[in-house]
Coordinates of C-alpha atoms in Angstrom, one line a residue:
M25 CA -29.3 62.4 -9.4
L26 CA -25.6 61.9 -10.1
A27 CA -24.9 61.9 -6.4
L28 CA -27.4 59.2 -5.9
I29 CA -26.0 57.1 -8.7
G30 CA -22.5 57.5 -7.2
S31 CA -23.7 56.6 -3.8
A32 CA -25.4 53.4 -5.2
A33 CA -22.2 52.4 -6.8
V34 CA -20.2 52.8 -3.7
F35 CA -22.6 50.8 -1.6
A36 CA -23.3 48.0 -4.2
A37 CA -23.9 44.7 -2.6
P38 CA -20.9 42.3 -2.8
V39 CA -21.1 39.3 -5.1
K40 CA -22.1 36.2 -3.2
V41 CA -20.0 33.1 -3.6
T42 CA -21.1 29.8 -2.1
F43 CA -18.3 27.4 -1.1
W44 CA -18.9 23.8 -0.2
H45 CA -16.2 22.0 1.7
A46 CA -15.3 18.9 3.7
M47 CA -13.4 20.4 6.6
G48 CA -14.9 19.6 10.0
G49 CA -13.6 19.9 13.6
D50 CA -10.7 22.1 14.5
I51 CA -9.5 22.2 10.9
G52 CA -12.9 23.4 9.8
R53 CA -12.9 26.1 12.4
N54 CA -9.6 27.3 11.1
M55 CA -11.0 27.4 7.6
E56 CA -14.0 29.4 8.7
A57 CA -11.8 31.9 10.5
M58 CA -9.9 32.4 7.2
I59 CA -13.1 32.9 5.3
D60 CA -14.4 35.4 7.9
D61 CA -11.2 37.4 7.6
Y62 CA -11.5 37.4 3.8
N63 CA -15.0 38.7 4.0
A64 CA -13.9 41.4 6.4
S65 CA -10.9 42.4 4.3
Q66 CA -12.9 43.6 1.3
S67 CA -16.4 44.5 0.1
E68 CA -16.6 43.1 -3.4
V69 CA -17.1 39.4 -2.6
Y70 CA -19.0 37.7 0.2
V71 CA -18.2 34.0 0.7
E72 CA -20.8 31.8 2.3
S73 CA -19.1 28.5 3.4
V74 CA -21.1 25.3 3.9
F75 CA -19.7 22.1 5.5
R76 CA -21.1 19.2 3.4
G77 CA -19.6 16.2 5.1
A78 CA -16.7 13.9 4.1
Y79 CA -14.9 14.2 0.8
P80 CA -17.0 11.6 -1.1
E81 CA -20.2 13.2 0.0
V82 CA -19.1 16.6 -1.1
L83 CA -18.3 15.3 -4.6
N84 CA -21.5 13.3 -5.0
S85 CA -23.8 16.1 -3.6
T86 CA -22.1 18.7 -5.9
I87 CA -22.7 16.7 -9.0
A88 CA -26.3 15.9 -8.0
S89 CA -26.9 19.6 -7.1
A90 CA -25.5 20.7 -10.5
M91 CA -28.0 18.4 -12.3
A92 CA -30.8 20.0 -10.2
G93 CA -29.6 23.5 -10.9
T94 CA -28.7 24.2 -7.2
A95 CA -24.9 23.9 -7.2
P96 CA -22.6 26.1 -5.2
T97 CA -20.0 28.4 -6.8
V98 CA -16.9 26.6 -5.7
V99 CA -16.3 23.2 -4.2
Q100 CA -13.4 21.5 -2.3
I101 CA -12.8 18.2 -4.1
Y102 CA -10.4 15.6 -2.8
E103 CA -7.6 14.6 -5.0
V104 CA -8.9 11.2 -6.0
G105 CA -12.2 12.9 -7.2
S106 CA -10.4 14.8 -9.9
L107 CA -11.2 12.5 -12.9
A108 CA -14.8 12.2 -11.8
A109 CA -15.0 16.0 -11.5
I110 CA -13.6 16.4 -15.0
D111 CA -15.8 13.7 -16.5
S112 CA -18.9 15.1 -14.9
G113 CA -18.9 18.2 -17.1
V114 CA -20.0 20.2 -14.0
F115 CA -16.7 22.2 -13.6
V116 CA -14.7 24.6 -15.7
P117 CA -10.9 24.8 -15.7
I118 CA -9.8 27.6 -13.4
D119 CA -7.1 28.8 -15.8
Q120 CA -9.9 30.1 -18.0
F121 CA -10.4 32.8 -15.4
I122 CA -6.8 33.5 -14.5
G123 CA -4.5 35.4 -16.9
P124 CA -0.9 34.3 -17.5
D125 CA 0.4 37.1 -15.2
E126 CA -2.2 36.9 -12.4
V127 CA -0.8 33.7 -10.7
D128 CA 2.8 32.5 -10.8
W129 CA 2.1 28.8 -11.2
D130 CA 5.8 28.1 -11.0
D131 CA 5.6 29.2 -7.4
Y132 CA 3.5 26.2 -6.6
V133 CA 5.2 23.0 -5.3
D134 CA 6.0 20.8 -8.2
A135 CA 4.5 17.6 -6.9
V136 CA 1.2 19.4 -6.3
M137 CA 1.1 20.8 -9.8
N138 CA 2.1 17.4 -11.2
Y139 CA -1.0 16.0 -9.8
Y140 CA -3.7 18.7 -10.5
R141 CA -2.5 19.8 -14.0
V142 CA -3.8 17.6 -16.8
G143 CA -1.8 18.3 -20.0
D144 CA -1.7 22.1 -20.2
T145 CA -4.9 22.6 -18.3
Q146 CA -5.1 23.8 -14.7
W147 CA -8.5 22.5 -13.6
S148 CA -8.5 23.6 -10.0
M149 CA -6.8 25.7 -7.4
P150 CA -4.6 23.7 -5.1
F151 CA -5.3 24.4 -1.4
N152 CA -4.9 21.8 1.3
S153 CA -2.3 19.3 0.4
S154 CA -1.1 16.5 2.7
S155 CA 0.9 13.3 2.8
A156 CA 1.1 10.4 5.1
I157 CA 3.9 10.4 7.8
L158 CA 4.9 8.3 10.8
Y159 CA 4.1 9.6 14.3
I160 CA 6.2 8.3 17.1
N161 CA 5.6 8.4 20.9
A162 CA 9.2 9.2 21.8
D163 CA 8.8 8.4 25.5
M164 CA 7.5 4.9 24.7
F165 CA 10.3 4.4 22.2
R166 CA 12.9 5.1 24.8
K167 CA 11.3 2.8 27.3
A168 CA 11.4 0.0 24.8
G169 CA 15.1 0.6 24.1
L170 CA 14.5 2.3 20.8
D171 CA 15.9 5.6 19.6
P172 CA 13.2 8.0 18.5
D173 CA 15.8 10.2 16.7
N174 CA 16.6 7.2 14.5
P175 CA 13.1 6.2 13.5
P176 CA 12.2 3.0 11.5
K177 CA 12.6 3.7 7.8
T178 CA 11.7 0.4 6.2
F179 CA 9.0 -2.3 6.4
S180 CA 11.3 -4.7 8.3
E181 CA 12.4 -1.9 10.7
I182 CA 8.7 -1.2 11.5
I183 CA 8.2 -4.9 12.3
E184 CA 11.4 -5.0 14.5
A185 CA 10.4 -1.8 16.4
S186 CA 6.8 -3.1 16.9
R187 CA 8.1 -6.4 18.3
K188 CA 10.3 -4.5 20.8
I189 CA 7.5 -2.3 21.9
V190 CA 5.1 -5.2 22.5
E191 CA 7.7 -7.6 24.0
S192 CA 9.0 -4.9 26.4
G193 CA 5.4 -4.4 27.7
V194 CA 5.5 -0.7 26.7
A195 CA 2.3 -1.0 24.7
P196 CA -0.1 -3.9 23.6
Y197 CA 0.5 -3.1 20.0
G198 CA 3.3 -1.5 18.0
I199 CA 1.6 0.5 15.3
T200 CA -1.8 1.6 13.8
W201 CA -3.2 3.3 10.8
P202 CA -6.7 3.4 9.4
L203 CA -7.7 0.5 7.2
H204 CA -7.6 2.8 4.2
T205 CA -6.4 2.4 0.6
W206 CA -4.8 5.8 0.7
F207 CA -1.8 4.2 2.4
V208 CA -1.6 1.5 -0.2
E209 CA -1.6 4.2 -2.9
Q210 CA 1.3 5.9 -1.1
W211 CA 3.3 2.7 -0.8
M212 CA 2.8 2.0 -4.5
A213 CA 4.1 5.5 -5.3
E214 CA 7.1 5.1 -3.0
Q215 CA 8.1 2.2 -5.2
G216 CA 7.5 4.3 -8.4
A217 CA 4.8 1.9 -9.4
P218 CA 1.5 3.0 -11.0
L219 CA -1.7 1.8 -9.3
V220 CA -3.5 1.3 -12.6
N221 CA -2.7 0.9 -16.3
N222 CA -2.7 3.6 -19.0
D223 CA 0.1 5.6 -17.3
N224 CA -1.8 5.5 -14.0
G225 CA -5.0 6.6 -15.8
R226 CA -3.3 9.7 -17.2
S227 CA -3.1 8.8 -20.9
A228 CA -6.5 7.1 -21.0
R229 CA -9.1 5.9 -18.5
P230 CA -7.8 2.8 -16.8
T231 CA -9.0 -0.7 -17.6
T232 CA -7.1 -2.7 -14.9
I233 CA -5.4 -2.3 -11.6
N234 CA -1.9 -3.5 -10.7
T235 CA -2.8 -5.8 -7.9
D236 CA -0.8 -8.8 -9.4
T237 CA 2.5 -7.0 -9.1
P238 CA 5.5 -7.5 -6.8
E239 CA 4.9 -3.9 -5.5
M240 CA 1.4 -4.5 -4.4
R241 CA 2.2 -7.9 -2.9
R242 CA 5.0 -6.4 -0.8
I243 CA 2.5 -4.1 0.8
F244 CA -0.1 -6.7 1.6
E245 CA 2.4 -9.3 2.8
W246 CA 4.0 -6.9 5.2
W247 CA 0.7 -5.6 6.4
K248 CA -0.5 -9.2 6.9
E249 CA 2.7 -10.0 8.9
L250 CA 2.0 -7.1 11.2
Y251 CA -1.6 -8.2 11.7
D252 CA -0.8 -11.9 12.2
E253 CA 1.8 -11.1 14.8
G254 CA -0.6 -8.8 16.7
L255 CA 1.7 -5.8 16.0
W256 CA -0.8 -3.7 14.1
I257 CA -4.2 -2.9 15.6
N258 CA -7.1 -2.3 13.2
P259 CA -9.0 0.9 14.1
G260 CA -11.6 0.2 11.5
V261 CA -12.2 1.0 7.8
E262 CA -11.2 4.6 7.1
D263 CA -11.5 5.4 10.9
W264 CA -9.1 8.2 11.4
D265 CA -10.4 9.2 14.8
Q266 CA -10.0 5.7 16.3
A267 CA -6.4 5.5 15.0
N268 CA -5.7 8.7 16.7
A269 CA -7.4 7.5 19.8
Y270 CA -5.1 4.4 19.9
F271 CA -2.1 6.6 19.6
M272 CA -3.2 9.2 22.1
G273 CA -4.3 6.4 24.5
Q274 CA -0.8 4.9 24.2
Q275 CA -2.1 1.6 23.0
V276 CA 0.5 1.9 20.3
A277 CA 3.8 3.7 20.0
M278 CA 3.5 4.5 16.3
E279 CA 0.8 5.7 14.0
I280 CA 0.8 6.4 10.3
T281 CA -1.6 9.1 9.3
S282 CA -2.0 12.4 7.5
T283 CA 0.2 15.4 8.1
S284 CA -3.0 17.3 8.6
D285 CA -2.9 15.9 12.2
V286 CA 0.5 17.3 13.0
T287 CA -0.8 20.2 15.0
F288 CA -3.4 18.1 16.8
L289 CA -1.2 15.1 17.7
T290 CA 1.9 17.2 18.6
N291 CA -0.1 19.4 21.0
A292 CA -2.3 16.6 22.3
G293 CA 0.8 14.5 23.1
R294 CA 2.4 17.4 24.9
E295 CA -0.7 17.9 27.0
A296 CA -0.8 14.2 27.8
G297 CA 2.8 14.3 28.9
F298 CA 4.7 12.6 26.1
E299 CA 6.7 13.8 23.2
V300 CA 5.6 13.2 19.6
I301 CA 8.3 13.0 16.9
C302 CA 7.4 12.7 13.2
A303 CA 9.3 10.8 10.5
E304 CA 8.8 10.0 6.8
M305 CA 6.7 7.0 5.8
P306 CA 8.5 3.7 6.0
V307 CA 9.1 2.0 2.6
P308 CA 9.7 -1.5 1.4
D309 CA 13.2 -2.9 2.0
D310 CA 15.7 -2.6 -0.7
V311 CA 13.5 -0.3 -2.8
P312 CA 14.7 3.2 -3.6
R313 CA 12.4 5.9 -2.1
H314 CA 10.5 7.5 -5.0
G315 CA 8.2 9.7 -3.0
V316 CA 4.5 10.3 -2.3
V317 CA 1.3 11.4 -4.1
P318 CA 0.0 14.6 -2.6
G319 CA -3.3 14.0 -0.7
G320 CA -5.8 16.5 0.5
A321 CA -7.9 18.6 -1.9
S322 CA -8.1 21.5 -4.3
I323 CA -11.0 23.9 -5.0
W324 CA -13.0 23.6 -8.2
L325 CA -15.2 26.2 -10.0
I326 CA -18.7 25.3 -11.2
G327 CA -19.2 26.0 -14.9
N328 CA -22.9 26.9 -15.1
K329 CA -22.7 30.1 -13.1
P330 CA -22.9 33.9 -14.0
R331 CA -19.5 35.2 -15.1
E332 CA -19.5 37.8 -12.4
E333 CA -20.0 35.1 -9.7
Q334 CA -17.2 32.9 -11.2
E335 CA -14.8 35.9 -11.3
A336 CA -15.6 36.7 -7.7
A337 CA -14.9 33.2 -6.7
V338 CA -11.5 33.2 -8.4
K339 CA -10.6 36.3 -6.4
F340 CA -11.4 34.4 -3.2
L341 CA -9.4 31.3 -4.4
K342 CA -6.4 33.4 -5.2
W343 CA -6.5 34.9 -1.7
M344 CA -6.9 31.4 -0.1
S345 CA -3.8 30.1 -1.9
S346 CA -1.7 33.2 -1.4
P347 CA 1.6 32.7 0.4
E348 CA 0.4 34.6 3.5
Q349 CA -2.7 32.4 3.8
Q350 CA -0.8 29.3 3.1
V351 CA 1.6 30.1 6.0
R352 CA -1.4 30.6 8.3
W353 CA -3.1 27.4 7.1
H354 CA 0.1 25.3 7.5
K355 CA 0.7 26.6 11.0
S356 CA -2.8 26.0 12.2
T357 CA -3.3 22.5 10.7
G358 CA -0.1 20.8 9.5
Y359 CA -1.1 20.7 5.8
F360 CA 2.1 21.5 4.0
P361 CA 2.3 24.9 2.1
I362 CA 1.6 24.6 -1.6
R363 CA 3.6 27.7 -2.4
K364 CA 7.4 27.8 -2.6
S365 CA 7.3 31.5 -1.4
A366 CA 5.3 30.4 1.6
I367 CA 8.0 27.8 2.4
E368 CA 10.6 30.6 2.2
M369 CA 8.6 32.8 4.5
L370 CA 8.4 30.0 7.1
E371 CA 12.1 29.2 6.8
A372 CA 13.0 32.9 7.2
E373 CA 11.2 33.2 10.5
G374 CA 12.7 30.0 11.8
W375 CA 9.4 28.1 12.0
F376 CA 10.7 24.7 10.9
K377 CA 13.7 24.9 13.3
E378 CA 11.3 25.5 16.2
N379 CA 8.7 23.0 14.9
P380 CA 10.5 20.2 13.1
N381 CA 7.5 17.9 13.0
F382 CA 5.9 20.4 10.5
R383 CA 8.9 20.0 8.2
V384 CA 8.7 16.2 7.7
A385 CA 5.8 16.0 5.2
L386 CA 7.1 19.0 3.3
D387 CA 10.5 17.4 2.8
Q388 CA 8.9 14.1 1.8
V389 CA 7.0 15.9 -1.0
L390 CA 9.8 18.2 -2.1
E391 CA 12.1 15.1 -2.4
T392 CA 9.5 13.2 -4.5
L393 CA 10.7 12.1 -7.9
P394 CA 8.4 13.0 -10.8
N395 CA 7.3 9.7 -12.4
V396 CA 4.1 7.9 -13.4
G397 CA 3.8 6.4 -9.9
T398 CA 4.2 9.6 -7.9
Q399 CA 1.9 11.6 -10.2
G400 CA -1.0 9.7 -8.8
A401 CA -3.8 7.7 -10.4
F402 CA -6.7 9.2 -12.2
I403 CA -9.7 6.9 -11.7
G404 CA -13.3 7.8 -12.3
R405 CA -14.9 5.8 -9.4
F406 CA -11.9 6.0 -7.1
Q407 CA -13.8 5.6 -3.9
E408 CA -15.2 2.4 -5.2
V409 CA -11.7 1.2 -5.9
R410 CA -10.6 2.2 -2.4
N411 CA -13.5 0.2 -1.0
I412 CA -12.6 -2.9 -3.0
L413 CA -9.0 -2.8 -1.8
E414 CA -10.1 -2.3 1.8
E415 CA -12.3 -5.3 1.5
A416 CA -9.4 -7.3 0.1
F417 CA -7.4 -6.7 3.2
Q418 CA -10.4 -7.6 5.4
M419 CA -10.4 -10.9 3.4
V420 CA -6.8 -11.4 4.4
M421 CA -7.6 -10.7 8.0
G422 CA -10.3 -13.3 7.7
G423 CA -7.9 -16.0 6.5
S424 CA -7.6 -15.5 2.8
T425 CA -4.2 -15.6 1.1
V426 CA -2.9 -12.3 -0.2
E427 CA -2.9 -13.7 -3.7
A428 CA -6.5 -14.8 -3.6
A429 CA -7.7 -11.5 -2.0
L430 CA -5.8 -9.4 -4.6
A431 CA -7.1 -11.5 -7.5
E432 CA -10.7 -11.0 -6.3
A433 CA -10.0 -7.3 -6.0
K434 CA -8.6 -7.1 -9.5
T435 CA -11.8 -8.8 -10.9
Q436 CA -14.0 -6.4 -9.0
V437 CA -12.0 -3.3 -10.0
E438 CA -11.9 -4.3 -13.7
R439 CA -15.7 -4.7 -13.6
S440 CA -16.0 -1.2 -12.1
F441 CA -13.7 0.2 -14.7
A442 CA -15.6 -1.4 -17.6
D443 CA -18.9 -0.1 -16.2
Y444 CA -17.6 3.5 -15.8
N445 CA -15.8 3.5 -19.2
S446 CA -19.0 2.4 -21.0
L447 CA -20.4 5.8 -20.1
F448 CA -18.0 7.6 -22.5

């Protein structure tokens, strides 16, 4: 009998953890490979990963499934979904399951921790962090008489470079990026300016948005100038793939997009016969560079689950954010490593010297100054705010003045905030 009991213990089934995520395409395949390796590396936990669509869909479907009692164990939530995740009551802070000596939080990149830590509470496990950077077709730059090793650093330099590209006939447009509010958020942070009031939504839920500020007007006026001169081509609202298609099709010589595309765009450019060089985001003229808000996502733990399942999930999350796995994830995608020790490992092997494009976003984040602007906004219905600001620039493209479009956006956002805040 004792032998049978011992045998049953040895062959006990692993604890199943269900993980919902938003990683599709090549990046999703890289994530699936990591999860397969985790499952093969041990027998205590089995992770079932499920692709649930884009970030907003993952957040919304998770909250809905929790209400129906069918939620997964852990979920990848994009950074701007953080306040909605907290306010939903669906998730439990991950630090409730991690002892003070189990994870060295000081080893995590400061800017990342600055975003995801609320007061003294660590709500989620950082995983895939990104920032926006400038991609340059070096061959087209040289043909236009520009130096790709001295990339444009300011708004006016982007305009000047774009004019040379178009006037020289090298490309029909100078630059592209998706019509996406994420870039507006980054340019506000680069100026050290909060997007919303109440300390960027950190001291209290926001009640207004800072669209009537010099910082916001600088962004929209510059963007309008690029559009009016035919220097920026609109790939569509939040259309990342079309922006990449314009860059790879050499319709533009520059693209601003996520560092998560470093691997894809660098390799695709090489295969297409041109060199891709990365540079930091351009910033407004005569404004000191403050830095960026980490984009990407972190992984959140569902609260209403058996303790055994939650503890199993935390084992998986600690593995995914380990230095070794962060090195692997960075190399295969371009997301910057979230662990300082992972950065040291990459430096020791000479990775960044051989692959300088992968260093750009990391330097941009490491150089970020900690302030209310770069900490990033906490907004309950952030996607709604993004949609409103995207509609504002579409108004500008349709002939509206910047002032009128931003005033209308402010009215709509304040209405959204009031509606959300009335729930609490």
